[in-house]
Every structure is written in C-alpha cells, then in structure tokens.
JSON list of C-alpha atoms in Angstrom, two decimals:
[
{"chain": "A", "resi": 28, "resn": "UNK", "atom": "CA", "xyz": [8.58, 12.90, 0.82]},
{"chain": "A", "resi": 29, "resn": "UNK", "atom": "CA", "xyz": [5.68, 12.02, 2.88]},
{"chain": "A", "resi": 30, "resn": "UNK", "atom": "CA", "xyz": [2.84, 10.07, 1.21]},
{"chain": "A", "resi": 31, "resn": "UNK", "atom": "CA", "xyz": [-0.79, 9.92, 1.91]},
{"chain": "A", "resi": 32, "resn": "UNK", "atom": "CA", "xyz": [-1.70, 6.39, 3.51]},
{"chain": "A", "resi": 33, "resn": "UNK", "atom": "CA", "xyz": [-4.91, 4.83, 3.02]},
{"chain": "A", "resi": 34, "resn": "UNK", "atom": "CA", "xyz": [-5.56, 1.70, 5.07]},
{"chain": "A", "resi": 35, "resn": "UNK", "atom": "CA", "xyz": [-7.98, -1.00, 3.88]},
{"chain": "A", "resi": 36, "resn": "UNK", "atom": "CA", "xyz": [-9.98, -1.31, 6.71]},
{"chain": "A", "resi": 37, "resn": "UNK", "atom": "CA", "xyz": [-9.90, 2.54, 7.68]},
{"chain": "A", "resi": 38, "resn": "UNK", "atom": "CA", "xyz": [-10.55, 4.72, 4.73]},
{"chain": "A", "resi": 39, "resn": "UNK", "atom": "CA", "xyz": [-14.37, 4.67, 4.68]},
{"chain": "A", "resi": 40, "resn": "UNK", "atom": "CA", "xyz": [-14.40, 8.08, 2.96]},
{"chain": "A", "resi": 41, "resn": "UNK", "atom": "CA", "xyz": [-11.33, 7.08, 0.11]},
{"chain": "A", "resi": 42, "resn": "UNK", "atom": "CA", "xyz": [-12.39, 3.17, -0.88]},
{"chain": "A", "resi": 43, "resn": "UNK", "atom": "CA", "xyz": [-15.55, 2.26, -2.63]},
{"chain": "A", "resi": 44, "resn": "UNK", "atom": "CA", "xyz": [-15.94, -1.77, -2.62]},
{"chain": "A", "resi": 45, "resn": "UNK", "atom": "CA", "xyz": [-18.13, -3.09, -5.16]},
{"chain": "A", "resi": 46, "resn": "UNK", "atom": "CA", "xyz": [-19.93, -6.40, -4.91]},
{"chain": "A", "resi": 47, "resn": "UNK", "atom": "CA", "xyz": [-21.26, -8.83, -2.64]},
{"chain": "A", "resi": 48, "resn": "UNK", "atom": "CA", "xyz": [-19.79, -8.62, 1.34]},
{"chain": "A", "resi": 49, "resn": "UNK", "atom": "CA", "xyz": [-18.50, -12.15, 1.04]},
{"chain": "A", "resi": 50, "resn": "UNK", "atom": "CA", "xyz": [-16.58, -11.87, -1.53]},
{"chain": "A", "resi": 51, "resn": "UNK", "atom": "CA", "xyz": [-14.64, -9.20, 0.00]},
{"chain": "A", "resi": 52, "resn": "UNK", "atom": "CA", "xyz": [-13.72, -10.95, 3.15]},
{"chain": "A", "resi": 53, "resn": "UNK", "atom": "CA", "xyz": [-11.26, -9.76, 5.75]},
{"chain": "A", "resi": 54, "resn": "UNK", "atom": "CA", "xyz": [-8.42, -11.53, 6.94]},
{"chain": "A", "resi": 55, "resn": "UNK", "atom": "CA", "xyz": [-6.99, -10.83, 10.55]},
{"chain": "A", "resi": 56, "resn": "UNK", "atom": "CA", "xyz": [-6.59, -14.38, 11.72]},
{"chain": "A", "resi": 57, "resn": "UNK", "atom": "CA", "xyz": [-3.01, -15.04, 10.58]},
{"chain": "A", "resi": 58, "resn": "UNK", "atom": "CA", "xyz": [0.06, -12.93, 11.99]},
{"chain": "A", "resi": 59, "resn": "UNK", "atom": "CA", "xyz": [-1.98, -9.76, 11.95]},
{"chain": "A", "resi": 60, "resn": "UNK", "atom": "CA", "xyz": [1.41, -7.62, 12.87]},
{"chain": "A", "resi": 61, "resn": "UNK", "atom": "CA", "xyz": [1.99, -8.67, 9.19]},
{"chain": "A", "resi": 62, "resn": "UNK", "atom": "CA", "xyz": [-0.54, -6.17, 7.57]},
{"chain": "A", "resi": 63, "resn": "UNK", "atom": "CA", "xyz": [-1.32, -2.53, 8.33]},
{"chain": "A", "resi": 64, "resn": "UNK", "atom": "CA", "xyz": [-4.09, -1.92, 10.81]},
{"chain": "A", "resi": 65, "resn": "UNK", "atom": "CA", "xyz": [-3.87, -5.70, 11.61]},
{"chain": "A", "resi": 66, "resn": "UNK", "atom": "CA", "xyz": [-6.20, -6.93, 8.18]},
{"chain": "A", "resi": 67, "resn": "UNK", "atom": "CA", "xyz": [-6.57, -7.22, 4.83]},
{"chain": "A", "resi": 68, "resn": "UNK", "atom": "CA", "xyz": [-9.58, -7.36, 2.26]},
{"chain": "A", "resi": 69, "resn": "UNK", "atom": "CA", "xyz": [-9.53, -9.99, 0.14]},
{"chain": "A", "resi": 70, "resn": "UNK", "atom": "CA", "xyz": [-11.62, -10.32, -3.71]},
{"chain": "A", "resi": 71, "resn": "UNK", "atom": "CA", "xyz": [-12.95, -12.91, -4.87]},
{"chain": "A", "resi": 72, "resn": "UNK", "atom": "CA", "xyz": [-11.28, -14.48, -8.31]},
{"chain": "A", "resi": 73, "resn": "UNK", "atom": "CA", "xyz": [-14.26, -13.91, -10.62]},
{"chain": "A", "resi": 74, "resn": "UNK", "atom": "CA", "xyz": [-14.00, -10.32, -11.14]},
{"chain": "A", "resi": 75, "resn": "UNK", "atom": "CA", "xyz": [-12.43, -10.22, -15.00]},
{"chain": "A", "resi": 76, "resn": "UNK", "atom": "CA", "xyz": [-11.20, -7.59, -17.40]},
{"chain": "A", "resi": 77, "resn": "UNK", "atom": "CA", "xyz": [-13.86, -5.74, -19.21]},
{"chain": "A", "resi": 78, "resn": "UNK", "atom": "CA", "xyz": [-14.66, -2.83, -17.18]},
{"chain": "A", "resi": 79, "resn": "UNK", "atom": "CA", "xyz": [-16.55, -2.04, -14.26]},
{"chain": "A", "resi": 80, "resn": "UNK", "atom": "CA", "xyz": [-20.02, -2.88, -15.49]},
{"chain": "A", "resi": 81, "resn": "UNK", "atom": "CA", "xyz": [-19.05, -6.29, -16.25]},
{"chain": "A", "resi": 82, "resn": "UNK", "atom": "CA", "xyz": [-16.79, -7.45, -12.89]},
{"chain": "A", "resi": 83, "resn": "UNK", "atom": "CA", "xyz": [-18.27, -8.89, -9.87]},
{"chain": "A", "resi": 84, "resn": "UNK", "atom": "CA", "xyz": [-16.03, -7.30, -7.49]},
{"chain": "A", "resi": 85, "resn": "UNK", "atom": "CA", "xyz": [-13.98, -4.69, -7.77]},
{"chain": "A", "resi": 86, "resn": "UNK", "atom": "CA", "xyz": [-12.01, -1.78, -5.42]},
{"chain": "A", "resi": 87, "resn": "UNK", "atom": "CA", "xyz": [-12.10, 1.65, -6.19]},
{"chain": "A", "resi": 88, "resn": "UNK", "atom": "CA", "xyz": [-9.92, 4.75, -4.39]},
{"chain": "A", "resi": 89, "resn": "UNK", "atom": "CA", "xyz": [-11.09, 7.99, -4.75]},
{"chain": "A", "resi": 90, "resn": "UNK", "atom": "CA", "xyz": [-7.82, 10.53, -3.81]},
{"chain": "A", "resi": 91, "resn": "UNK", "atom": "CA", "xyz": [-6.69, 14.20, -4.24]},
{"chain": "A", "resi": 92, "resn": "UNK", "atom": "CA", "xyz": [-3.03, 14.08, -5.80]},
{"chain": "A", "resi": 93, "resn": "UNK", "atom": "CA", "xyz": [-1.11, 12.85, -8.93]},
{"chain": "A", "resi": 94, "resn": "UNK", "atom": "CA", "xyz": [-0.35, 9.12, -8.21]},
{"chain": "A", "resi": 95, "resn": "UNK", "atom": "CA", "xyz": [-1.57, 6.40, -6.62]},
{"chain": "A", "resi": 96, "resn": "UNK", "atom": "CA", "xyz": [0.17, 2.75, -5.34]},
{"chain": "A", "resi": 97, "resn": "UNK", "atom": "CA", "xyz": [-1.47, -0.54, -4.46]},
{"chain": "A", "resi": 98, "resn": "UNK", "atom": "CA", "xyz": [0.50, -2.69, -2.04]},
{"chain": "A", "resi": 99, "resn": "UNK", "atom": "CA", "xyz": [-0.88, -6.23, -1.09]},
{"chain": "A", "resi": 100, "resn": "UNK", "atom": "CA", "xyz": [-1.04, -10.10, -2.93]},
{"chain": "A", "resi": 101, "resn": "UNK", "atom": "CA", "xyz": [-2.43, -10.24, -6.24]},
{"chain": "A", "resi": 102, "resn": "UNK", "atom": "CA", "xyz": [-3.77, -13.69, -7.08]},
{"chain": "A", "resi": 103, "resn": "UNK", "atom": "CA", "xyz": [-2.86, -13.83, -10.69]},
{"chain": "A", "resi": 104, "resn": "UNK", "atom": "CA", "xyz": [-0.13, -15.93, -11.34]},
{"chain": "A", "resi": 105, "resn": "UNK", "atom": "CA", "xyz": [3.31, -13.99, -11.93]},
{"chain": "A", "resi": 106, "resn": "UNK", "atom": "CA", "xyz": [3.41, -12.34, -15.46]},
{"chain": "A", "resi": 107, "resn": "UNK", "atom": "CA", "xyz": [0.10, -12.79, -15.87]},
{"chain": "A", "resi": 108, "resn": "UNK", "atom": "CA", "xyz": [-1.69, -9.39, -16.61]},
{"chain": "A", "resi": 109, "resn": "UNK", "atom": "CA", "xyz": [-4.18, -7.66, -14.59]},
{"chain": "A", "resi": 110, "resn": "UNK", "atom": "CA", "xyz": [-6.76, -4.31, -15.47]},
{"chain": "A", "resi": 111, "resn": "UNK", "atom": "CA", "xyz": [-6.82, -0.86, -13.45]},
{"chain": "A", "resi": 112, "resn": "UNK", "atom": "CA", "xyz": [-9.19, 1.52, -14.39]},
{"chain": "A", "resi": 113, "resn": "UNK", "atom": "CA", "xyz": [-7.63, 5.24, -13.75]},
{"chain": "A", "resi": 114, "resn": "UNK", "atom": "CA", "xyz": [-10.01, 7.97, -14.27]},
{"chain": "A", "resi": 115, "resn": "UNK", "atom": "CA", "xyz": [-12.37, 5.82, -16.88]},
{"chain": "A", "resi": 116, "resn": "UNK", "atom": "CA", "xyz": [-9.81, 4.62, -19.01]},
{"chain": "A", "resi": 117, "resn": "UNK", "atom": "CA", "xyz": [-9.14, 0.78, -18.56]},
{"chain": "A", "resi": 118, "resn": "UNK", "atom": "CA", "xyz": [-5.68, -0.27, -19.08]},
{"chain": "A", "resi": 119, "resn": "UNK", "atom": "CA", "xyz": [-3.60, -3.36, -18.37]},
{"chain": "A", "resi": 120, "resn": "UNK", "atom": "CA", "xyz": [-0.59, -4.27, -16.41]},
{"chain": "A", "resi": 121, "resn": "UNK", "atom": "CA", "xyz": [1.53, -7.29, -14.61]},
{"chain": "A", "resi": 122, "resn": "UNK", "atom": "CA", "xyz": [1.16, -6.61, -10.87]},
{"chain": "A", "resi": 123, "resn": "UNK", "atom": "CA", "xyz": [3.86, -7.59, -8.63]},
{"chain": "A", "resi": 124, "resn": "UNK", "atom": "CA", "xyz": [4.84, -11.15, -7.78]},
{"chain": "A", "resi": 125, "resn": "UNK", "atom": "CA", "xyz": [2.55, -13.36, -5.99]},
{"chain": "A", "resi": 126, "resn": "UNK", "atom": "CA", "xyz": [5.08, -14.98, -3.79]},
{"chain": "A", "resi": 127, "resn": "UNK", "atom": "CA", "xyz": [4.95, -12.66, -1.08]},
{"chain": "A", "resi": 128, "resn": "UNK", "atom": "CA", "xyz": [3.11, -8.86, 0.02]},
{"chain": "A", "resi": 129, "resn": "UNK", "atom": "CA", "xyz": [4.38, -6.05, -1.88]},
{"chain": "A", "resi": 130, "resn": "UNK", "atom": "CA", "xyz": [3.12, -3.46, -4.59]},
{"chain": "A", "resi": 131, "resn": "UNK", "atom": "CA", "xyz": [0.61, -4.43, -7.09]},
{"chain": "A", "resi": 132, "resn": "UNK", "atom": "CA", "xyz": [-0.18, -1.79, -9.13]},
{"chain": "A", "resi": 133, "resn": "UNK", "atom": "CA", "xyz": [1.27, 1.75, -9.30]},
{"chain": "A", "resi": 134, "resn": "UNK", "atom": "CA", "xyz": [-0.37, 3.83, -11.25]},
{"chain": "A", "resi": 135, "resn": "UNK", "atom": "CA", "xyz": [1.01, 6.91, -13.84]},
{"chain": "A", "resi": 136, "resn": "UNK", "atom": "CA", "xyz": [2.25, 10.63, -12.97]},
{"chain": "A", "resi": 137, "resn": "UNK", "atom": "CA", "xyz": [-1.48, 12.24, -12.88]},
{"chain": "A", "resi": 138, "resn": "UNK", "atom": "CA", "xyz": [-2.58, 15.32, -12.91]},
{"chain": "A", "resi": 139, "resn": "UNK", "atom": "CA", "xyz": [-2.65, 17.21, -9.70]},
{"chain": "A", "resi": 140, "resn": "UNK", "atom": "CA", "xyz": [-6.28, 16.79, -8.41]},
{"chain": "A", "resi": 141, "resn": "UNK", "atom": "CA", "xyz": [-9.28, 14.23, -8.17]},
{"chain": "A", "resi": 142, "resn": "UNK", "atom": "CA", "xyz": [-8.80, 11.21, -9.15]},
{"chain": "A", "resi": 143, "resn": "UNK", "atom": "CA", "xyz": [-10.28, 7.42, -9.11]},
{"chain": "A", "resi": 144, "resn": "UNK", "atom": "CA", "xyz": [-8.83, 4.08, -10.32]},
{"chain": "A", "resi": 145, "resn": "UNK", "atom": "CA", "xyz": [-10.40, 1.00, -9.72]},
{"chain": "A", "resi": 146, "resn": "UNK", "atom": "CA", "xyz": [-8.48, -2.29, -9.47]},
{"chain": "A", "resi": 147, "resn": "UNK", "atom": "CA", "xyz": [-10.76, -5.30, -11.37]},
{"chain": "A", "resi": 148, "resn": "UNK", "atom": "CA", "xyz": [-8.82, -8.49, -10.62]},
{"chain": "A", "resi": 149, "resn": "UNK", "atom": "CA", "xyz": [-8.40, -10.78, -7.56]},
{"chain": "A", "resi": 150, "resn": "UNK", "atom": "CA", "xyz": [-6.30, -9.71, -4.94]},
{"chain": "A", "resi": 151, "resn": "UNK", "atom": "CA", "xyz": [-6.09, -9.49, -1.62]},
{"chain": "A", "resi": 152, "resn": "UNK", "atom": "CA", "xyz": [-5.68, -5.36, -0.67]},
{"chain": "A", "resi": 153, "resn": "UNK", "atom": "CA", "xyz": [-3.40, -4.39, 2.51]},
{"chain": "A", "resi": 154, "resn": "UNK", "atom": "CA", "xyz": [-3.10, -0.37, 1.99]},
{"chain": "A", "resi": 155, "resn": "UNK", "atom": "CA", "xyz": [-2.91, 2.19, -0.51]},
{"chain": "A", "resi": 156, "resn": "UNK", "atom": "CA", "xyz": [-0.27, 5.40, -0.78]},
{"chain": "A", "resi": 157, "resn": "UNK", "atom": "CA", "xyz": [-0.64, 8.61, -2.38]},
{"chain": "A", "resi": 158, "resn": "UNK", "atom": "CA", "xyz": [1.39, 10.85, -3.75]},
{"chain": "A", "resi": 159, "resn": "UNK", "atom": "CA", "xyz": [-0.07, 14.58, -2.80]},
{"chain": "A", "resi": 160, "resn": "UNK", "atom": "CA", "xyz": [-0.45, 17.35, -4.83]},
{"chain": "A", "resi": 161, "resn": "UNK", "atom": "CA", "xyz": [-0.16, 21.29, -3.99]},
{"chain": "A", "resi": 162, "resn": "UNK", "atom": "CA", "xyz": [-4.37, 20.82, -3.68]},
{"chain": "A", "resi": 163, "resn": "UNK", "atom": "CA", "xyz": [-3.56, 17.86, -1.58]},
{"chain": "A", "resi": 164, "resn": "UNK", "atom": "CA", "xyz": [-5.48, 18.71, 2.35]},
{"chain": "A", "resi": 165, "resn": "UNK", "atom": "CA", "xyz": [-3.38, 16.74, 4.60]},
{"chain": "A", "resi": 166, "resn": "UNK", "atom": "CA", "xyz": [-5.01, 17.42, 8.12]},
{"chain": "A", "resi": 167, "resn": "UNK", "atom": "CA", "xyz": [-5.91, 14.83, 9.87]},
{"chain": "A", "resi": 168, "resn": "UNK", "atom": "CA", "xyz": [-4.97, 12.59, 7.34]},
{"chain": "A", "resi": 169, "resn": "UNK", "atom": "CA", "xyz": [-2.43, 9.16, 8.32]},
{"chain": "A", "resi": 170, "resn": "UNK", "atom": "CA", "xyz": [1.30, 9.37, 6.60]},
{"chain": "A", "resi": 171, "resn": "UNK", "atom": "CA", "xyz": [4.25, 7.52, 5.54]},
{"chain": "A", "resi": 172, "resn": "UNK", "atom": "CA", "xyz": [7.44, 8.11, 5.07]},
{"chain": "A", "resi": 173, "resn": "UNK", "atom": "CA", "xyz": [9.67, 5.87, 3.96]},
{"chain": "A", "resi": 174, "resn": "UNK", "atom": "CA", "xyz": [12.86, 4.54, 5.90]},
{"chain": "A", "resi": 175, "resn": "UNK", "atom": "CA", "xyz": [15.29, 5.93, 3.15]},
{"chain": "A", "resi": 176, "resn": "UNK", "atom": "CA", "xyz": [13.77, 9.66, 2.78]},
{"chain": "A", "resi": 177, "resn": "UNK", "atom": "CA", "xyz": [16.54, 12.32, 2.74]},
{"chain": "A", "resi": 178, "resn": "UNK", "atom": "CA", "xyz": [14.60, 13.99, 6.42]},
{"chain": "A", "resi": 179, "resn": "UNK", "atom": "CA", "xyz": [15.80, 10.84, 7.54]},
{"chain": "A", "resi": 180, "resn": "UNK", "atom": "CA", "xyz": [19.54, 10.95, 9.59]},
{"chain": "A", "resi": 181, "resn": "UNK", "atom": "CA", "xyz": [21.34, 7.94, 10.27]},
{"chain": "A", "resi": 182, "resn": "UNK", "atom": "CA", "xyz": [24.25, 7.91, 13.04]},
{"chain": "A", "resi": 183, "resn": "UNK", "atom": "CA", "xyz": [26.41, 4.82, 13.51]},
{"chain": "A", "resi": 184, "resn": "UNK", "atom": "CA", "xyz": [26.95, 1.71, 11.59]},
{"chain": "A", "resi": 185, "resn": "UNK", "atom": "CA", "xyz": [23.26, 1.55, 9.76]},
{"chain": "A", "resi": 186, "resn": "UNK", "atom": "CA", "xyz": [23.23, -0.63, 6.43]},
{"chain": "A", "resi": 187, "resn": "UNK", "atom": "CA", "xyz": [20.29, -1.28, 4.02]},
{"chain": "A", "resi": 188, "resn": "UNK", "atom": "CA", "xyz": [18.88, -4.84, 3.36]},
{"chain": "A", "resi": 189, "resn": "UNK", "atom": "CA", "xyz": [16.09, -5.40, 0.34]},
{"chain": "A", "resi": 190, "resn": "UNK", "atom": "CA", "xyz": [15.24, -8.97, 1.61]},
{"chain": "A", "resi": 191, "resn": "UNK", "atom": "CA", "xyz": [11.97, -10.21, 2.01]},
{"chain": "A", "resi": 192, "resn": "UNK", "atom": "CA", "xyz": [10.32, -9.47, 5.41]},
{"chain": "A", "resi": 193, "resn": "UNK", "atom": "CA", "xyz": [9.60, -13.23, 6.85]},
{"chain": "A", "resi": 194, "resn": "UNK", "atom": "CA", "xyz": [6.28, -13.29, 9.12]},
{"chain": "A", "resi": 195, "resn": "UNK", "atom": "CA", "xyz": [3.18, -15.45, 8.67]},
{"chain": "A", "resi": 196, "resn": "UNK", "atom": "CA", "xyz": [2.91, -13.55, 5.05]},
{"chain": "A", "resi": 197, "resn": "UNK", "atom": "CA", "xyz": [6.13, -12.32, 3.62]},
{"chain": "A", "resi": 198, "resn": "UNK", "atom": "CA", "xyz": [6.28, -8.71, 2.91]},
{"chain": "A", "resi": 199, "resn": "UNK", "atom": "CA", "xyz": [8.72, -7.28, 0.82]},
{"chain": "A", "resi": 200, "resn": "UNK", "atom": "CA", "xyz": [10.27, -3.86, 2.40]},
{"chain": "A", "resi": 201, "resn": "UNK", "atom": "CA", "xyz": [8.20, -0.38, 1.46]},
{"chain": "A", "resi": 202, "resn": "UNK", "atom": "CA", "xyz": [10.43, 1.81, -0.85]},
{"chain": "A", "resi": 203, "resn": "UNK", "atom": "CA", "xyz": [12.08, -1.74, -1.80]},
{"chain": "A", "resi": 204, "resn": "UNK", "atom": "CA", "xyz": [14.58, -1.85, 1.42]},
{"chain": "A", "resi": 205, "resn": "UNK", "atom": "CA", "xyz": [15.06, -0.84, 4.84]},
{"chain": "A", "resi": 206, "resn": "UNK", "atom": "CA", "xyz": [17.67, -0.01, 7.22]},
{"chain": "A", "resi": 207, "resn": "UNK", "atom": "CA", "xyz": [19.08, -2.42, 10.01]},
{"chain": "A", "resi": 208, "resn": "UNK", "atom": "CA", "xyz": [21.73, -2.17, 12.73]},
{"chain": "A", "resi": 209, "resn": "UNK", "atom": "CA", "xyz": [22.55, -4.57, 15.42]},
{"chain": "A", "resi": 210, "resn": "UNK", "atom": "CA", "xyz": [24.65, -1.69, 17.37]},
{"chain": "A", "resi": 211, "resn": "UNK", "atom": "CA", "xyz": [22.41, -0.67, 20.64]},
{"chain": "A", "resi": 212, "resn": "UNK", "atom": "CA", "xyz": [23.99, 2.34, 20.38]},
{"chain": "A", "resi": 213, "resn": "UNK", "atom": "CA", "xyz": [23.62, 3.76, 16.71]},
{"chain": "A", "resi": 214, "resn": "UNK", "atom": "CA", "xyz": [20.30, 6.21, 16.31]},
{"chain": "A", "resi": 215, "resn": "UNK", "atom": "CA", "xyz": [17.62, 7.22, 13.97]},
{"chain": "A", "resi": 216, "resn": "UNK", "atom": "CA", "xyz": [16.46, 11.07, 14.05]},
{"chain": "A", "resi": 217, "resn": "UNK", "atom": "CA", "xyz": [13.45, 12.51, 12.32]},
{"chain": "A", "resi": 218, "resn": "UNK", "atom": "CA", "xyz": [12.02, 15.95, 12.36]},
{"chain": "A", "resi": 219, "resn": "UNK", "atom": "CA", "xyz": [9.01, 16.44, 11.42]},
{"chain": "A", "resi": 220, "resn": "UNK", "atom": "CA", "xyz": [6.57, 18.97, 12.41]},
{"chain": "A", "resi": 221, "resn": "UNK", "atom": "CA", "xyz": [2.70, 17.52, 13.57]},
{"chain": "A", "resi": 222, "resn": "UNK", "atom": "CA", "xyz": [1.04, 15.95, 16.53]},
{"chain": "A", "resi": 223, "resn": "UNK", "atom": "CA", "xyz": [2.50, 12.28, 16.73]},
{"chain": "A", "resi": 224, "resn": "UNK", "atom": "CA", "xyz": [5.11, 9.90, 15.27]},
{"chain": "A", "resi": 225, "resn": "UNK", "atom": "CA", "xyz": [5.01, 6.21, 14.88]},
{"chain": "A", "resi": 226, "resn": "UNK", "atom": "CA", "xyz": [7.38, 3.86, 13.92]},
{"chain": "A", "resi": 227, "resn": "UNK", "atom": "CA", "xyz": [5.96, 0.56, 12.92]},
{"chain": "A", "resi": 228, "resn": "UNK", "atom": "CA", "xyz": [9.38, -2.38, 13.20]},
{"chain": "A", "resi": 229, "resn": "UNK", "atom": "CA", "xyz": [9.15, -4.65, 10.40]},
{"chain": "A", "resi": 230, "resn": "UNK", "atom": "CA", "xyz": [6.14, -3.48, 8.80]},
{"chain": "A", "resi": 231, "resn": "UNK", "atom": "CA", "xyz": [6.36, 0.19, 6.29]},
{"chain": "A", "resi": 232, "resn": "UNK", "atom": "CA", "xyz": [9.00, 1.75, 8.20]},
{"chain": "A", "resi": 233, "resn": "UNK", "atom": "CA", "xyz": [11.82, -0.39, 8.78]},
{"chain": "A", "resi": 234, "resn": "UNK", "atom": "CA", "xyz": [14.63, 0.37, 11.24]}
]
C-alpha cells in the first residue's frame, strides 16, 4: 500500500514547528544522501512532557487519514519514555532506539479524517508517513511504497536483509528490511499508474 510522505523540510502546508528558529536547526552538513530531501530538523532538549502550553519546542503534523509514523533520532535515551499529543489527548510512549535513524513514534489506527499529533520531546525529525483514508486527496501529493509491498515483483535470486543501513548516520531499513541481489541480471518491476517513479538506493526504498 502506498503511504503519504511528508518530508521535513518540504511540507510547509502539513508541519507546524513551534518555538524559537534556533532551536529547530537543520542539519545537511553530514552525508546528506543519508536523510530524505538531503536534511533533517533537529529540537532542542528542553521541550518536556506536560502538554503543548508548557514545551518550548515542539512539531506538529496536520494530515487527512487514520495513522500517522515518525521516522528520525530521538534523543531520549533507549527505554526512556517520550509524549505525543494525537488529536488533544497527551499520551506516552518509548520511541525507537537512539543508536541509529529509524521510527520514533507511530501513532494508533485513527479515524478516517483530520487529524493532528504533536511530538513534545527532543528529536531530531527526518520525514513523516501517512496512512490514507477513503477522504485521503492524493494529487500532487509525494509517496512511498515500501520495498516488500505485494505490487512489488521480484525475478531472480533477490533475498531480504533487516541490517542497519551504514552511512554517516545509520538508518535502519523502512518497513524493517529491504531487498538485495548481487546478480546484474535479476529485476525489479512495479506498476503503478501516475506521472513519475523514483527509486531512492539505500535510503526508503531499498533494492
């Protein structure tokens, strides 16, 4: 299934970033074929849980659909809890590990429709994905669609791999792995119906 991608430094119209510009620097110096779009925003560590009115910084995505995933570094320690705020109701959860890119925070099954969630905690914020909804508009909208997706056909000697990505910042693989083949001759087909396909190597889509 495709998913709705929102990009950090692209998605004007989805993102709302609260606090002062400085403390939500962007980082493009390193590797930047390690993050989507070539950056990432980064918060500041003294946004804490208590709620919007009471965090310095915070990141809010506005969407049409029933879910929602966060996928960059969050900077509390691993275990360690974190707050979302999804549709005005705070609640807690332990992100994903700090050691390397990956998802953060994925939120519930939603109803199909608006929605917002805020993330309160320090992180540093590659992209977003949603999951669309029949009310979903999806023109002129970016997509994703992970390696492993059933419209995806695989012809020779493919296998899957879950390791981490290694780059400048480790990634781990979208959807968890990613396929591989070292056979110059085996193929990957996808049919899809729209203007233009791109396949990013090493990045969402892995082949």
């Amino acid at each position: 299934m495709a998913l709705l991608l929102l990009d950090d430094a692209g998605s004007t119209t989805h993102l709302i970033w609260r606090g002062q510009e400085l403390n939500w620097g962007r980082l493009s110096t390193l590797d930047s074929t390690s993050f989507l779009g070539g950056s990432i925003r980064f918060m500041a560590v003294d946004a804490h849980i208590g709620g919007i009115g009471n965090s310095t910084n915070t990141v809010t995505a506005l969407f049409n659909g029933t879910s929602i995933g966060f996928y960059g570094l969050p900077f509390a320690a691993d275990g360690t809890s974190m707050e979302a705020i999804v549709d005005g109701q705070s609640v807690t959860f332990i992100p994903g590990s700090n050691d390397y890119f990956g998802p953060v925070y994925q939120s519930p099954t939603l109803s199909d429709g608006l929605h917002n969630v805020t993330l309160v905690q320090g992180l540093e914020l590659d992209f977003m994905v949603v999951t669309p909804g029949t009310t979903t508009s999806l023109t002129g909208e970016l997509m994703i669609l992970d390696d492993g997706d059933q419209t995806m056909t695989y012809t020779g000697s493919w296998t899957k791999n879950s390791s981490i990505l290694a780059s400048d910042k480790s990634r781990a693989p979208f959807g968890g792995d990613f396929h591989q083949t070292t056979n110059s001759l085996d193929s990957a087909t996808l049919k899809f119906t729209g203007i233009i396909c791109v396949i990013i190597i090493n990045l969402l889509v892995e082949f």
